[in-house]
Amino acid sequence: MNAKHIRVFFAIFPNKTIQSLLADQATLLQSLCAGRKTTNKHIHLTLLFLGNILPNRIAELRHIASNVSVKSFELNLEEIRYWKHNRIVYIQAKQFPAELFMLVASLTDHLSAAGFVLDKRIYKPHITLIRNAIRPVIINLNNSIQWPIDEWCLVQSLQTDKGIQYARLGQWDLKKL
């Protein structure tokens, strides 16, 4: 009997306050560029997308993640941009903290060593706010969103009759500054 693959990724989800601020930005942006807003509970920063894996590898992913150790950090989200090739509007920082790239690199190294096949594209951190945007938008925010990051997680993306749902499969704290 073949085990069914599950779709997973590592990500950082905002706390309720930051989630609300990002959702407000998405609402404002939707009026400018149309498209479909990311639902509040789906707003996240992807660290590493693994795609389809066998469920029996989840324990291995959790073990690998528990061996990754990086300091907590803060994102200063201040730029709203548009990617024409996939028609998304996203928010990002002008400067990303080294700890974010250290987290992704450490996770990538550990997963590669364990035999996981990973995408070779350069990591471009962003938070998608609008999908299928009709009109491009580029905005520099006057008041940036300060997002303190102290945890990250492993998530399963589930296709349901109510659309995509996310289920957390594990969560890890970053080291306190």
PDB file of C-alpha atoms in Angstrom:
ATOM      1  CA  MET A   1       0.000   0.000   0.000  1.00  0.00           C
ATOM      2  CA  ASN A   2       1.414   3.399  -1.012  1.00  0.00           C
ATOM      3  CA  ALA A   3       1.552   6.082   1.650  1.00  0.00           C
ATOM      4  CA  LYS A   4       0.029   9.346   0.508  1.00  0.00           C
ATOM      5  CA  HIS A   5       2.363  12.311   0.329  1.00  0.00           C
ATOM      6  CA  ILE A   6       1.693  15.429   2.363  1.00  0.00           C
ATOM      7  CA  ARG A   7       2.656  18.998   1.418  1.00  0.00           C
ATOM      8  CA  VAL A   8       4.826  20.746   4.023  1.00  0.00           C
ATOM      9  CA  PHE A   9       6.907  23.865   4.583  1.00  0.00           C
ATOM     10  CA  PHE A  10       8.755  25.705   7.347  1.00  0.00           C
ATOM     11  CA  ALA A  11       7.432  29.182   8.119  1.00  0.00           C
ATOM     12  CA  ILE A  12       7.073  32.009  10.583  1.00  0.00           C
ATOM     13  CA  PHE A  13       3.561  33.172  11.450  1.00  0.00           C
ATOM     14  CA  PRO A  14       2.879  36.591  12.974  1.00  0.00           C
ATOM     15  CA  ASN A  15       1.266  37.096  16.348  1.00  0.00           C
ATOM     16  CA  LYS A  16      -2.325  38.402  16.317  1.00  0.00           C
ATOM     17  CA  THR A  17      -1.268  42.073  16.438  1.00  0.00           C
ATOM     18  CA  ILE A  18       1.095  41.826  13.462  1.00  0.00           C
ATOM     19  CA  GLN A  19      -1.353  39.573  11.634  1.00  0.00           C
ATOM     20  CA  SER A  20      -4.011  42.267  12.000  1.00  0.00           C
ATOM     21  CA  LEU A  21      -1.667  45.013  10.728  1.00  0.00           C
ATOM     22  CA  LEU A  22      -0.711  42.902   7.710  1.00  0.00           C
ATOM     23  CA  ALA A  23      -4.358  42.029   7.031  1.00  0.00           C
ATOM     24  CA  ASP A  24      -5.214  45.744   7.115  1.00  0.00           C
ATOM     25  CA  GLN A  25      -2.490  46.357   4.506  1.00  0.00           C
ATOM     26  CA  ALA A  26      -3.953  43.579   2.357  1.00  0.00           C
ATOM     27  CA  THR A  27      -7.405  45.165   2.540  1.00  0.00           C
ATOM     28  CA  LEU A  28      -6.024  48.548   1.445  1.00  0.00           C
ATOM     29  CA  LEU A  29      -3.999  46.936  -1.337  1.00  0.00           C
ATOM     30  CA  GLN A  30      -6.934  44.959  -2.660  1.00  0.00           C
ATOM     31  CA  SER A  31      -8.709  48.220  -3.471  1.00  0.00           C
ATOM     32  CA  LEU A  32      -5.650  49.348  -5.468  1.00  0.00           C
ATOM     33  CA  CYS A  33      -4.710  46.213  -7.363  1.00  0.00           C
ATOM     34  CA  ALA A  34      -7.723  43.878  -7.089  1.00  0.00           C
ATOM     35  CA  GLY A  35      -6.860  40.196  -6.705  1.00  0.00           C
ATOM     36  CA  ARG A  36      -7.439  37.915  -3.738  1.00  0.00           C
ATOM     37  CA  LYS A  37      -6.284  38.756  -0.220  1.00  0.00           C
ATOM     38  CA  THR A  38      -4.328  36.231   1.771  1.00  0.00           C
ATOM     39  CA  THR A  39      -6.629  35.153   4.589  1.00  0.00           C
ATOM     40  CA  ASN A  40      -5.524  36.410   7.998  1.00  0.00           C
ATOM     41  CA  LYS A  41      -4.650  32.980   9.364  1.00  0.00           C
ATOM     42  CA  HIS A  42      -2.558  32.182   6.259  1.00  0.00           C
ATOM     43  CA  ILE A  43      -0.326  35.261   6.446  1.00  0.00           C
ATOM     44  CA  HIS A  44       3.221  33.990   6.952  1.00  0.00           C
ATOM     45  CA  LEU A  45       6.859  34.223   5.939  1.00  0.00           C
ATOM     46  CA  THR A  46       8.007  31.001   4.265  1.00  0.00           C
ATOM     47  CA  LEU A  47      11.428  29.833   5.381  1.00  0.00           C
ATOM     48  CA  LEU A  48      11.725  26.696   3.300  1.00  0.00           C
ATOM     49  CA  PHE A  49       9.227  24.891   1.103  1.00  0.00           C
ATOM     50  CA  LEU A  50       9.660  21.119   1.054  1.00  0.00           C
ATOM     51  CA  GLY A  51       6.653  20.212  -1.071  1.00  0.00           C
ATOM     52  CA  ASN A  52       5.334  16.664  -1.055  1.00  0.00           C
ATOM     53  CA  ILE A  53       6.933  14.260   1.403  1.00  0.00           C
ATOM     54  CA  LEU A  54       5.958  10.952   2.925  1.00  0.00           C
ATOM     55  CA  PRO A  55       4.224  11.290   6.322  1.00  0.00           C
ATOM     56  CA  ASN A  56       6.746   8.935   7.946  1.00  0.00           C
ATOM     57  CA  ARG A  57       9.423  11.654   7.501  1.00  0.00           C
ATOM     58  CA  ILE A  58       7.656  14.165   9.784  1.00  0.00           C
ATOM     59  CA  ALA A  59       9.417  12.838  12.889  1.00  0.00           C
ATOM     60  CA  GLU A  60      12.745  13.262  11.083  1.00  0.00           C
ATOM     61  CA  LEU A  61      11.841  16.855  10.146  1.00  0.00           C
ATOM     62  CA  ARG A  62      10.943  17.607  13.757  1.00  0.00           C
ATOM     63  CA  HIS A  63      14.236  16.144  14.953  1.00  0.00           C
ATOM     64  CA  ILE A  64      16.227  18.179  12.415  1.00  0.00           C
ATOM     65  CA  ALA A  65      14.368  21.365  13.331  1.00  0.00           C
ATOM     66  CA  SER A  66      15.040  20.823  17.036  1.00  0.00           C
ATOM     67  CA  ASN A  67      18.781  20.914  16.260  1.00  0.00           C
ATOM     68  CA  VAL A  68      18.604  24.330  14.559  1.00  0.00           C
ATOM     69  CA  SER A  69      19.571  27.146  16.900  1.00  0.00           C
ATOM     70  CA  VAL A  70      19.344  30.811  15.907  1.00  0.00           C
ATOM     71  CA  LYS A  71      18.738  34.013  17.874  1.00  0.00           C
ATOM     72  CA  SER A  72      15.390  35.787  17.768  1.00  0.00           C
ATOM     73  CA  PHE A  73      15.172  38.818  15.501  1.00  0.00           C
ATOM     74  CA  GLU A  74      12.871  41.532  14.219  1.00  0.00           C
ATOM     75  CA  LEU A  75      11.642  42.319  10.730  1.00  0.00           C
ATOM     76  CA  ASN A  76      11.029  45.913   9.792  1.00  0.00           C
ATOM     77  CA  LEU A  77       8.436  45.562   7.026  1.00  0.00           C
ATOM     78  CA  GLU A  78       8.392  48.734   4.967  1.00  0.00           C
ATOM     79  CA  GLU A  79       8.152  47.976   1.245  1.00  0.00           C
ATOM     80  CA  ILE A  80       5.167  46.753  -0.717  1.00  0.00           C
ATOM     81  CA  ARG A  81       6.107  45.304  -4.077  1.00  0.00           C
ATOM     82  CA  TYR A  82       4.638  43.404  -7.036  1.00  0.00           C
ATOM     83  CA  TRP A  83       5.967  40.298  -8.792  1.00  0.00           C
ATOM     84  CA  LYS A  84       4.641  40.338 -12.328  1.00  0.00           C
ATOM     85  CA  HIS A  85       5.527  36.732 -13.168  1.00  0.00           C
ATOM     86  CA  ASN A  86       3.222  35.316 -10.475  1.00  0.00           C
ATOM     87  CA  ARG A  87       0.980  38.382  -9.976  1.00  0.00           C
ATOM     88  CA  ILE A  88       1.437  38.702  -6.235  1.00  0.00           C
ATOM     89  CA  VAL A  89       1.661  41.795  -4.079  1.00  0.00           C
ATOM     90  CA  TYR A  90       3.878  41.319  -1.056  1.00  0.00           C
ATOM     91  CA  ILE A  91       5.479  43.172   1.813  1.00  0.00           C
ATOM     92  CA  GLN A  92       9.145  42.963   2.728  1.00  0.00           C
ATOM     93  CA  ALA A  93      11.935  44.641   4.630  1.00  0.00           C
ATOM     94  CA  LYS A  94      14.524  46.858   2.948  1.00  0.00           C
ATOM     95  CA  GLN A  95      17.169  45.123   5.045  1.00  0.00           C
ATOM     96  CA  PHE A  96      16.733  41.633   6.435  1.00  0.00           C
ATOM     97  CA  PRO A  97      18.464  40.561   9.649  1.00  0.00           C
ATOM     98  CA  ALA A  98      21.335  38.089   9.313  1.00  0.00           C
ATOM     99  CA  GLU A  99      19.529  35.755  11.740  1.00  0.00           C
ATOM    100  CA  LEU A 100      16.765  35.136   9.177  1.00  0.00           C
ATOM    101  CA  PHE A 101      19.286  33.958   6.590  1.00  0.00           C
ATOM    102  CA  MET A 102      21.149  31.962   9.254  1.00  0.00           C
ATOM    103  CA  LEU A 103      17.899  30.161  10.136  1.00  0.00           C
ATOM    104  CA  VAL A 104      17.182  29.308   6.498  1.00  0.00           C
ATOM    105  CA  ALA A 105      20.796  28.273   5.793  1.00  0.00           C
ATOM    106  CA  SER A 106      21.012  26.080   8.885  1.00  0.00           C
ATOM    107  CA  LEU A 107      17.704  24.415   8.091  1.00  0.00           C
ATOM    108  CA  THR A 108      18.759  23.924   4.452  1.00  0.00           C
ATOM    109  CA  ASP A 109      22.102  22.394   5.448  1.00  0.00           C
ATOM    110  CA  HIS A 110      20.550  19.988   7.951  1.00  0.00           C
ATOM    111  CA  LEU A 111      17.763  18.926   5.567  1.00  0.00           C
ATOM    112  CA  SER A 112      20.126  18.433   2.634  1.00  0.00           C
ATOM    113  CA  ALA A 113      22.430  16.310   4.798  1.00  0.00           C
ATOM    114  CA  ALA A 114      19.392  14.155   5.685  1.00  0.00           C
ATOM    115  CA  GLY A 115      18.608  13.569   2.018  1.00  0.00           C
ATOM    116  CA  PHE A 116      15.704  15.954   1.534  1.00  0.00           C
ATOM    117  CA  VAL A 117      15.540  17.402  -1.982  1.00  0.00           C
ATOM    118  CA  LEU A 118      15.277  21.188  -1.794  1.00  0.00           C
ATOM    119  CA  ASP A 119      14.626  23.940  -4.296  1.00  0.00           C
ATOM    120  CA  LYS A 120      17.884  25.561  -5.426  1.00  0.00           C
ATOM    121  CA  ARG A 121      16.431  29.043  -5.930  1.00  0.00           C
ATOM    122  CA  ILE A 122      17.883  31.947  -3.993  1.00  0.00           C
ATOM    123  CA  TYR A 123      15.839  32.693  -0.873  1.00  0.00           C
ATOM    124  CA  LYS A 124      13.793  35.894  -1.308  1.00  0.00           C
ATOM    125  CA  PRO A 125      11.947  36.585   1.942  1.00  0.00           C
ATOM    126  CA  HIS A 126       8.510  38.153   1.509  1.00  0.00           C
ATOM    127  CA  ILE A 127       4.991  37.987   2.908  1.00  0.00           C
ATOM    128  CA  THR A 128       2.330  37.556   0.227  1.00  0.00           C
ATOM    129  CA  LEU A 129      -0.661  39.820   0.822  1.00  0.00           C
ATOM    130  CA  ILE A 130      -2.497  39.631  -2.543  1.00  0.00           C
ATOM    131  CA  ARG A 131      -2.630  36.883  -5.176  1.00  0.00           C
ATOM    132  CA  ASN A 132      -3.809  37.310  -8.767  1.00  0.00           C
ATOM    133  CA  ALA A 133      -3.297  41.068  -8.645  1.00  0.00           C
ATOM    134  CA  ILE A 134      -4.571  42.837 -11.744  1.00  0.00           C
ATOM    135  CA  ARG A 135      -2.615  46.071 -11.278  1.00  0.00           C
ATOM    136  CA  PRO A 136       0.951  46.425  -9.966  1.00  0.00           C
ATOM    137  CA  VAL A 137       1.688  48.494  -6.894  1.00  0.00           C
ATOM    138  CA  ILE A 138       4.919  49.752  -5.340  1.00  0.00           C
ATOM    139  CA  ILE A 139       4.680  51.539  -1.996  1.00  0.00           C
ATOM    140  CA  ASN A 140       7.180  52.545   0.657  1.00  0.00           C
ATOM    141  CA  LEU A 141       5.309  52.675   3.953  1.00  0.00           C
ATOM    142  CA  ASN A 142       5.611  55.785   6.074  1.00  0.00           C
ATOM    143  CA  ASN A 143       5.007  53.687   9.175  1.00  0.00           C
ATOM    144  CA  SER A 144       6.762  50.360   8.917  1.00  0.00           C
ATOM    145  CA  ILE A 145       5.481  47.245  10.642  1.00  0.00           C
ATOM    146  CA  GLN A 146       7.885  46.030  13.340  1.00  0.00           C
ATOM    147  CA  TRP A 147       7.523  42.260  13.563  1.00  0.00           C
ATOM    148  CA  PRO A 148       9.400  40.596  16.454  1.00  0.00           C
ATOM    149  CA  ILE A 149      10.196  36.968  15.583  1.00  0.00           C
ATOM    150  CA  ASP A 150      10.811  34.457  18.352  1.00  0.00           C
ATOM    151  CA  GLU A 151       9.447  31.174  16.954  1.00  0.00           C
ATOM    152  CA  TRP A 152       9.034  29.219  13.743  1.00  0.00           C
ATOM    153  CA  CYS A 153       7.153  26.117  12.705  1.00  0.00           C
ATOM    154  CA  LEU A 154       6.621  23.179  10.383  1.00  0.00           C
ATOM    155  CA  VAL A 155       3.290  23.363   8.570  1.00  0.00           C
ATOM    156  CA  GLN A 156       1.198  21.014   6.479  1.00  0.00           C
ATOM    157  CA  SER A 157      -0.852  22.531   3.674  1.00  0.00           C
ATOM    158  CA  LEU A 158      -4.116  20.616   3.327  1.00  0.00           C
ATOM    159  CA  GLN A 159      -6.514  20.890   0.397  1.00  0.00           C
ATOM    160  CA  THR A 160     -10.063  20.730   1.815  1.00  0.00           C
ATOM    161  CA  ASP A 161     -13.542  21.358   0.462  1.00  0.00           C
ATOM    162  CA  LYS A 162     -13.267  24.783   2.148  1.00  0.00           C
ATOM    163  CA  GLY A 163      -9.971  25.601   0.432  1.00  0.00           C
ATOM    164  CA  ILE A 164      -6.407  25.373   1.716  1.00  0.00           C
ATOM    165  CA  GLN A 165      -5.976  24.876   5.455  1.00  0.00           C
ATOM    166  CA  TYR A 166      -2.718  24.946   7.411  1.00  0.00           C
ATOM    167  CA  ALA A 167      -1.951  22.507  10.215  1.00  0.00           C
ATOM    168  CA  ARG A 168       1.078  23.067  12.446  1.00  0.00           C
ATOM    169  CA  LEU A 169       3.157  19.927  12.815  1.00  0.00           C
ATOM    170  CA  GLY A 170       5.828  21.371  15.072  1.00  0.00           C
ATOM    171  CA  GLN A 171       7.005  24.648  16.572  1.00  0.00           C
ATOM    172  CA  TRP A 172      10.400  25.831  17.832  1.00  0.00           C
ATOM    173  CA  ASP A 173      11.570  28.858  19.767  1.00  0.00           C
ATOM    174  CA  LEU A 174      14.421  31.049  18.665  1.00  0.00           C
ATOM    175  CA  LYS A 175      17.051  31.906  21.281  1.00  0.00           C
ATOM    176  CA  LYS A 176      16.327  35.051  23.271  1.00  0.00           C
ATOM    177  CA  LEU A 177      18.604  37.991  22.550  1.00  0.00           C
TER     178      LEU A 177
END
